[in-house]
Amino acid sequence: MSNKTKSPQTKEEVEKLLENDQRIKVAGVDVDGILRGKIILKSKFLSILENGFGFCSVIFGWDMHDKTYSEELEVSNLENGYADLIAKVDISTYRRIPWENNIPFFLLSFYDPTTKESLHVCPRGLLKNILTKYDALGLKPMCGAEFEFFNFKETPETLAAKQHHLPEPLTQGMFGYCPGVYEAALSYSQAMDMADSATLFKLATKQIGILRGVMPCFMAKPHPDLPGCSGHMHFSLKSMNTEENVFAKKYSEVDELVENGSNLSNEEWKDTKAMSDIMKQFLAGILVGLPSIMPLLAPNINSYKRLVENYWAPVSVSWGLENRTAAIRVISPPTSPASATRIELRVPGADINPYFAIAATLACGLYGIENKLSVPIPPLSYINNKVGISQEEKTNLLAQNQLSKSLKEATLVMMAKDSIARKVLGDKFVDHFGKSRLHEWKLWETCVTNWETKRYFETV
């Protein structure tokens, strides 16, 4: 979708932008990151800009294949008749879709029709609520997303004819930085803009690919014998007053620490020497909260097949300076300018709902800042280089912080009574999203796979 050049701020500005249009496309996002929308007449569109319009709540009552959840949830169910929510247009999200006759496009957010408050499971609403808390601290979260994806010589029809088995890749083999496998690094921007752009990027890539006889795939692990598709997320915080990166220490402090490592206190490691206190608190919050937000970073059954040893995918709560084997990679001087100091969360796959992944990470970071948490575990470099312990002891130390190995395990951790997820995202959200993930697991548990029939059909 074409980049936003100038976001309209008033209804009058919107009318001017749409003066030559007859129809407008609008869409909101469900819990799986799928856009659900409509094409409406311009007259209708202009009439709903102030108060919104009714939108069936079932988009939060069914899964990605439009199958209602096995356990009916509070937002949308048979008892309430799958009643309407209120959908409101965010006019600042104005774009045009060049491959759909340049039709105008706007994103929606969803609201409770009774309380008029943001719906607790609305992806844009959840992120907006987190960002409001940063606003109160004078901080502006910045974010970047990197999506890896494979491309296949298929169409929806040819793939269905194969029963989604053994799709033909655009190129054979594993080719990092080569055709067939792509990594798209989206421009670093404010958190809500990044979530919007990341969601629309995935949709646009699929739509454009199909027009050219190619099916891009954002599954976390589309091949059993190749690395998976990551969705790494980068984070930093800016001061609203100065626009400076508050993760970076003052240049003079960094220079002094680089020159004289003896200035580090007993509580610090070399990996933290260029990090501000607020960055260490943000990092600490994510490390503490990571186990309980896993379903928002790895939301599908297939997500956990990417998170295995020896594929540069993290399997434990871990961090380190410029360490690509850790769950969190710290990027700071001396390998980057101080202004580019940030963290890279390497747990998410390309299958994330960007709004939820960004919201959950920022919520945990905020938890660390508000509670002035200290980094709870040493960096991987400290563990790996520690003198006087065996390799077995090092392995055992890392094993103490293992991440969940399945969607069910991760969801039960998230839904635990006193989980960090409940503290930072709220009970209503955790209950709804958790039950939606357990629905996904239940479908998987009762599925008979090709692997099973191939292995057992004749032999047992």
C-alpha positions as MATLAB code, in Angstrom:
seq = 'MSNKTKSPQTKEEVEKLLENDQRIKVAGVDVDGILRGKIILKSKFLSILENGFGFCSVIFGWDMHDKTYSEELEVSNLENGYADLIAKVDISTYRRIPWENNIPFFLLSFYDPTTKESLHVCPRGLLKNILTKYDALGLKPMCGAEFEFFNFKETPETLAAKQHHLPEPLTQGMFGYCPGVYEAALSYSQAMDMADSATLFKLATKQIGILRGVMPCFMAKPHPDLPGCSGHMHFSLKSMNTEENVFAKKYSEVDELVENGSNLSNEEWKDTKAMSDIMKQFLAGILVGLPSIMPLLAPNINSYKRLVENYWAPVSVSWGLENRTAAIRVISPPTSPASATRIELRVPGADINPYFAIAATLACGLYGIENKLSVPIPPLSYINNKVGISQEEKTNLLAQNQLSKSLKEATLVMMAKDSIARKVLGDKFVDHFGKSRLHEWKLWETCVTNWETKRYFETV';
ca = [
       0.000    0.000    0.000;
       1.242    3.460   -0.820;
       3.024    5.237    2.011;
       1.197    7.853    3.985;
       2.454   11.214    2.728;
       0.200   13.546    4.675;
      -2.290   12.233    7.203;
      -5.629   14.066    7.224;
      -6.591   15.552   10.575;
     -10.154   16.738    9.941;
     -13.281   15.574    8.140;
     -12.861   18.455    5.712;
      -9.376   17.286    4.789;
     -10.706   13.758    4.274;
     -13.462   15.036    1.973;
     -10.868   16.904   -0.077;
      -8.700   13.792   -0.423;
     -11.700   11.722   -1.529;
     -13.300   14.252   -3.872;
     -12.767   12.020   -6.931;
     -13.606    8.703   -5.245;
     -16.891    6.814   -5.018;
     -15.964    3.951   -2.688;
     -13.623    3.496    0.267;
     -12.121    0.368    1.796;
     -11.929    0.033    5.592;
     -10.641   -2.807    7.748;
      -9.937   -3.688   11.370;
      -7.655   -6.386   12.725;
      -8.683   -9.533   14.612;
      -6.653  -11.417   17.236;
      -4.795  -13.414   14.563;
      -3.654  -10.257   12.795;
      -6.064  -10.794    9.899;
      -7.735   -7.736    8.398;
     -11.540   -7.883    8.354;
     -13.180   -5.133    6.356;
     -15.690   -3.687    3.940;
     -15.952   -1.489    0.874;
     -18.497    1.274    1.445;
     -19.918    4.203   -0.493;
     -18.273    7.564    0.117;
     -21.493    9.098    1.415;
     -21.804    6.339    4.013;
     -18.119    6.631    4.899;
     -18.310   10.362    5.544;
     -21.421    9.904    7.688;
     -19.665    7.511   10.097;
     -16.460    9.473   10.690;
     -17.646   11.070   13.929;
     -19.420    8.251   15.777;
     -18.392    5.089   13.963;
     -20.643    2.289   12.733;
     -21.805   -1.178   13.711;
     -19.488   -4.119   12.955;
     -20.368   -7.718   13.802;
     -18.531   -8.881   16.926;
     -18.094  -12.377   15.496;
     -14.648  -11.356   14.213;
     -13.619  -11.776   17.872;
     -15.704  -14.925   18.279;
     -14.144  -17.107   15.612;
     -10.716  -18.268   14.519;
      -8.637  -17.524   11.410;
     -10.785  -19.923    9.355;
     -14.068  -18.434   10.597;
     -14.848  -21.347   12.897;
     -16.445  -20.224   16.162;
     -14.352  -20.944   19.235;
     -14.918  -24.239   21.010;
     -15.592  -22.266   24.207;
     -17.725  -19.184   23.648;
     -16.061  -15.992   24.849;
     -17.371  -12.836   26.479;
     -17.114  -10.482   23.516;
     -19.105  -12.462   20.967;
     -21.281  -15.474   21.642;
     -24.624  -17.137   21.001;
     -26.160  -15.601   24.130;
     -25.515  -12.013   23.002;
     -26.467  -12.894   19.439;
     -23.044  -11.950   18.070;
     -24.103   -8.349   18.532;
     -22.418   -5.387   16.861;
     -19.368   -3.602   18.151;
     -18.626    0.019   17.305;
     -15.972    0.430   14.619;
     -14.299    3.836   14.323;
     -12.195    5.056   11.426;
      -8.695    6.304   12.203;
      -8.366    8.996    9.531;
      -4.617    9.285   10.176;
      -4.167    5.838    8.580;
      -5.234    7.041    5.120;
      -3.550    5.169    2.270;
      -4.320    4.072   -1.260;
      -4.042    0.567   -2.736;
      -2.374    0.842   -6.166;
      -3.174   -2.746   -7.218;
      -6.893   -2.231   -6.448;
      -7.486    0.737   -8.744;
      -5.930    3.073   -6.171;
      -8.924    2.740   -3.845;
      -8.618    4.773   -0.605;
      -8.048    2.722    2.544;
      -8.414    3.423    6.284;
      -7.875    1.281    9.387;
     -10.532    0.744   12.042;
     -10.409    0.361   15.810;
     -13.146   -1.370   17.803;
     -15.072   -0.120   20.845;
     -17.518   -1.554   23.353;
     -21.002   -0.318   22.356;
     -22.101    0.027   25.998;
     -19.103    1.611   27.719;
     -17.772    3.316   24.567;
     -14.303    2.316   25.732;
     -11.702    0.607   23.557;
     -12.498   -3.093   23.219;
     -10.046   -5.030   25.374;
      -9.193   -7.492   22.582;
      -8.912   -4.934   19.779;
      -5.266   -5.131   18.654;
      -4.969   -1.426   17.865;
      -6.801   -0.551   21.073;
      -4.538   -2.697   23.243;
      -1.415   -1.071   21.798;
      -2.916    2.410   22.078;
      -3.597    1.878   25.781;
       0.035    0.886   26.384;
       1.310    3.886   24.423;
      -0.855    6.218   26.509;
       1.075    5.089   29.591;
       4.359    5.941   27.890;
       2.922    9.334   26.950;
       2.407   10.055   30.652;
       6.132    9.449   31.207;
       7.140   11.716   28.336;
       8.434    8.757   26.340;
       7.838    7.770   22.716;
       8.371    4.075   21.878;
      10.123    3.451   18.571;
       9.995    0.138   16.786;
      11.236   -1.766   13.768;
      10.110   -5.100   12.330;
      12.019   -7.602   10.202;
      10.059  -10.324    8.418;
      11.578  -13.358    6.746;
       9.348  -15.209    4.300;
       9.562  -17.986    1.728;
       7.970  -17.747   -1.707;
       6.306  -20.581   -3.595;
       5.280  -21.211   -7.210;
       1.680  -21.820   -6.230;
      -1.803  -20.348   -6.317;
      -4.539  -20.919   -3.737;
      -6.091  -23.403   -6.183;
      -2.929  -25.434   -6.865;
      -2.076  -25.505   -3.168;
      -5.566  -26.733   -2.256;
      -5.300  -29.460   -4.907;
      -2.134  -30.663   -3.129;
      -3.932  -30.486    0.213;
      -1.296  -27.912    1.216;
       1.416  -30.577    1.041;
       4.859  -30.095   -0.541;
       4.402  -26.665   -2.161;
       6.938  -25.912   -4.900;
       9.478  -23.304   -3.725;
      10.533  -20.421   -5.937;
      14.128  -21.646   -5.563;
      15.447  -24.857   -4.059;
      17.626  -25.112   -0.962;
      18.643  -22.659    1.734;
      19.831  -19.362    0.277;
      20.367  -16.622    2.835;
      20.349  -13.167    1.207;
      19.275  -14.761   -2.122;
      16.026  -15.067   -4.163;
      13.364  -17.398   -2.900;
      13.795  -16.363    0.707;
      13.370  -12.702    1.551;
      13.854  -10.582    4.631;
      12.054   -7.256    4.719;
      13.283   -4.702    7.257;
      10.562   -2.093    7.696;
      11.572    1.511    8.339;
      12.049    2.314   12.028;
       9.112    4.372   13.244;
       6.753    5.076   16.132;
       5.197    1.936   17.583;
       1.636    2.325   16.277;
       2.838    3.269   12.808;
       5.097    0.201   12.821;
       2.272   -2.120   13.887;
       0.040   -0.714   11.129;
       2.797   -0.948    8.520;
       3.848   -4.465    9.533;
       0.294   -5.789    9.355;
      -0.377   -4.151    6.006;
       3.018   -5.231    4.646;
       2.171   -8.899    5.158;
      -1.215   -8.486    3.488;
       0.202   -6.459    0.591;
       2.996   -8.984    0.001;
       0.479  -11.808   -0.258;
      -1.878   -9.868   -2.531;
       0.850   -8.708   -4.913;
       2.420  -12.168   -4.944;
      -0.831  -13.846   -5.986;
      -1.181  -11.369   -8.878;
       2.179  -12.672  -10.123;
       1.652  -16.376   -9.556;
       3.692  -16.498   -6.351;
       2.508  -17.305   -2.836;
       4.589  -15.679   -0.088;
       4.433  -17.571    3.202;
       4.886  -16.058    6.669;
       4.560  -19.343    8.564;
       7.159  -19.560   11.313;
       8.386  -22.947   10.041;
       7.190  -23.859    6.528;
       9.995  -26.414    5.955;
      10.919  -29.156    8.443;
      14.569  -29.247    7.368;
      15.302  -25.519    6.900;
      15.449  -22.590    9.313;
      12.164  -20.886   10.046;
      10.926  -17.377    9.314;
      11.670  -14.859   12.026;
       9.799  -11.677   12.851;
      12.458   -9.912   14.911;
      11.368   -6.687   16.598;
      13.610   -3.707   17.489;
      12.768   -1.298   20.316;
      14.022    1.976   21.754;
      12.500    4.945   23.568;
      12.740    8.623   22.671;
      12.248   11.598   24.938;
       9.232   13.587   23.795;
      10.972   16.786   24.876;
      14.393   16.329   23.292;
      13.798   13.557   20.706;
      16.951   11.878   22.079;
      17.233    8.124   22.440;
      16.919    7.589   26.205;
      18.405    4.088   25.926;
      21.811    5.605   25.168;
      24.180    6.793   27.859;
      25.626   10.262   27.435;
      28.546   10.163   25.026;
      31.053   11.196   27.682;
      29.928    8.369   29.959;
      30.252    5.821   27.153;
      33.696    7.039   26.172;
      34.902    6.790   29.753;
      33.531    3.287   30.183;
      34.996    2.068   26.914;
      38.401    3.408   27.892;
      38.332    2.062   31.423;
      36.447   -1.152   32.049;
      37.345   -0.950   35.736;
      34.653    1.710   36.144;
      32.002   -0.990   35.957;
      30.363   -1.852   39.271;
      29.954   -5.405   40.577;
      26.323   -5.357   39.420;
      27.234   -4.596   35.817;
      28.679   -6.561   32.936;
      30.535   -5.316   29.889;
      27.354   -5.906   27.885;
      25.571   -3.146   29.859;
      28.291   -0.488   29.859;
      26.702    1.637   27.104;
      23.131    1.187   28.383;
      21.245    3.859   30.306;
      19.452    2.956   33.528;
      16.081    3.186   31.794;
      17.254    0.771   29.089;
      18.398   -1.721   31.722;
      15.024   -1.443   33.460;
      13.213   -1.920   30.129;
      15.366   -4.963   29.365;
      14.752   -6.358   32.866;
      10.990   -6.058   32.431;
      11.061   -8.034   29.201;
      13.312  -10.726   30.661;
      10.978  -11.114   33.652;
       7.818  -11.077   31.546;
       8.983  -13.028   28.499;
       7.762  -16.494   29.580;
       4.233  -15.189   30.160;
       3.869  -13.258   26.884;
       5.066  -16.100   24.663;
       1.620  -16.703   23.082;
       1.723  -13.138   21.725;
       5.202  -13.676   20.254;
       4.625  -17.268   19.106;
       0.839  -17.412   18.615;
       0.389  -20.571   16.574;
       1.029  -24.323   16.773;
       3.706  -24.036   14.090;
       5.483  -21.170   15.897;
       7.205  -23.533   18.331;
       8.733  -25.665   15.579;
      10.922  -22.663   14.736;
      12.101  -22.234   18.324;
      14.565  -25.126   18.423;
      18.291  -25.469   19.061;
      20.936  -24.805   16.405;
      18.839  -22.618   14.107;
      19.706  -19.198   15.601;
      16.282  -19.229   17.240;
      16.136  -18.631   21.013;
      14.941  -21.367   23.348;
      15.598  -19.686   26.703;
      15.218  -16.380   28.513;
      18.592  -14.913   27.614;
      20.300  -11.756   26.405;
      23.645  -10.446   25.266;
      25.479   -7.644   23.504;
      25.410   -8.325   19.745;
      24.506  -11.947   20.453;
      22.253  -13.478   17.801;
      21.774  -16.699   19.752;
      20.034  -14.908   22.629;
      16.345  -14.115   23.024;
      17.286  -10.435   23.304;
      20.189   -8.918   21.402;
      21.463   -5.620   22.800;
      22.721   -3.239   20.096;
      24.878   -0.391   21.424;
      28.363    1.138   21.207;
      30.966    0.166   20.245;
      29.240   -1.712   17.356;
      26.633    0.981   16.685;
      26.287    4.735   17.198;
      24.920    5.695   20.612;
      21.884    7.214   18.885;
      21.041    3.760   17.468;
      21.134    1.990   20.855;
      18.248   -0.466   21.011;
      17.200   -4.010   21.779;
      16.241   -6.673   19.277;
      13.705   -9.221   20.466;
      14.522  -12.380   18.508;
      11.746  -14.652   19.802;
       8.897  -13.652   17.442;
       8.332  -15.415   14.152;
       6.914  -13.891   10.986;
       3.504  -15.277   11.984;
       2.922  -12.708   14.744;
       0.069  -10.276   15.067;
       2.336   -7.179   15.100;
       0.030   -5.180   17.371;
       0.053   -7.846   20.077;
       3.781   -8.547   19.825;
       4.657   -4.862   20.095;
       2.080   -4.165   22.823;
       3.194   -7.097   24.984;
       6.878   -6.215   24.685;
       6.314   -2.546   25.471;
       4.026   -3.459   28.385;
       6.738   -5.631   29.928;
       9.351   -2.953   29.316;
       7.105   -0.423   31.044;
       6.697   -2.830   33.967;
      10.460   -2.862   34.323;
      10.692    0.933   34.209;
       7.858    1.570   36.662;
       9.243   -0.951   39.147;
      12.894    0.008   38.529;
      13.817   -3.621   37.990;
      17.415   -4.784   37.775;
      18.532   -7.106   34.989;
      17.784  -10.495   36.601;
      20.240  -12.738   34.754;
      23.755  -12.281   33.382;
      24.394  -12.018   29.638;
      25.292  -15.113   27.671;
      28.883  -13.889   27.305;
      29.270  -13.931   31.087;
      27.823  -17.444   31.384;
      29.818  -18.833   28.458;
      33.099  -17.303   29.628;
      32.669  -17.945   33.323;
      35.768  -19.562   34.786;
      35.595  -22.515   37.124;
      32.384  -24.194   35.977;
      32.020  -27.090   33.557;
      30.172  -27.049   30.266;
      27.500  -29.214   31.889;
      27.018  -26.628   34.631;
      26.741  -23.874   32.015;
      24.132  -25.914   30.129;
      22.180  -26.505   33.335;
      22.313  -22.791   34.143;
      20.806  -21.933   30.765;
      18.239  -24.725   31.066;
      16.765  -23.064   34.171;
      15.278  -20.359   31.975;
      13.841  -22.450   29.130;
      10.935  -20.986   27.170;
       7.747  -22.965   26.578;
       8.002  -25.632   23.900;
       4.366  -25.647   22.766;
       1.437  -23.272   22.361;
      -0.506  -25.051   25.107;
       2.352  -24.823   27.594;
       2.932  -21.145   26.770;
      -0.773  -20.319   27.051;
      -1.112  -21.954   30.468;
       1.879  -19.916   31.690;
       0.250  -16.737   30.367;
      -3.105  -17.579   31.959;
      -1.651  -18.421   35.382;
      -3.277  -16.472   38.209;
      -0.356  -14.152   38.974;
       1.334  -13.998   35.580;
       3.143  -10.880   34.433;
       0.889  -10.931   31.370;
      -2.170  -10.436   33.588;
      -0.454   -7.549   35.387;
       0.524   -5.675   32.249;
      -2.221   -6.606   29.754;
      -5.222   -7.156   32.016;
      -7.307  -10.169   32.983;
      -9.996   -9.673   30.337;
      -7.501   -9.635   27.510;
      -5.509  -12.605   28.830;
      -8.651  -14.688   29.356;
      -9.975  -14.013   25.855;
      -6.711  -14.444   24.003;
      -5.704  -17.438   26.110;
      -8.932  -19.269   25.335;
      -8.505  -18.491   21.646;
      -5.065  -20.175   21.782;
      -6.425  -23.191   23.652;
      -9.024  -23.490   20.879;
      -6.154  -23.632   18.376;
      -4.430  -26.314   20.444;
      -7.620  -28.379   20.679;
      -7.924  -28.389   16.873;
      -4.325  -29.579   16.629;
      -4.791  -32.305   19.258;
      -7.631  -33.873   17.296;
      -5.960  -33.573   13.879;
      -4.554  -36.647   12.138;
      -1.473  -35.559   10.181;
       0.251  -36.829    7.041;
       3.204  -37.845    9.217;
       0.977  -40.130   11.270;
      -0.674  -41.839    8.311;
       2.665  -42.292    6.547;
       4.302  -43.748    9.636;
       1.514  -45.947   10.997;
      -0.978  -46.726    8.190;
       0.678  -49.984    7.123;
       2.947  -50.816   10.008;
       0.830  -50.965   13.141;
];
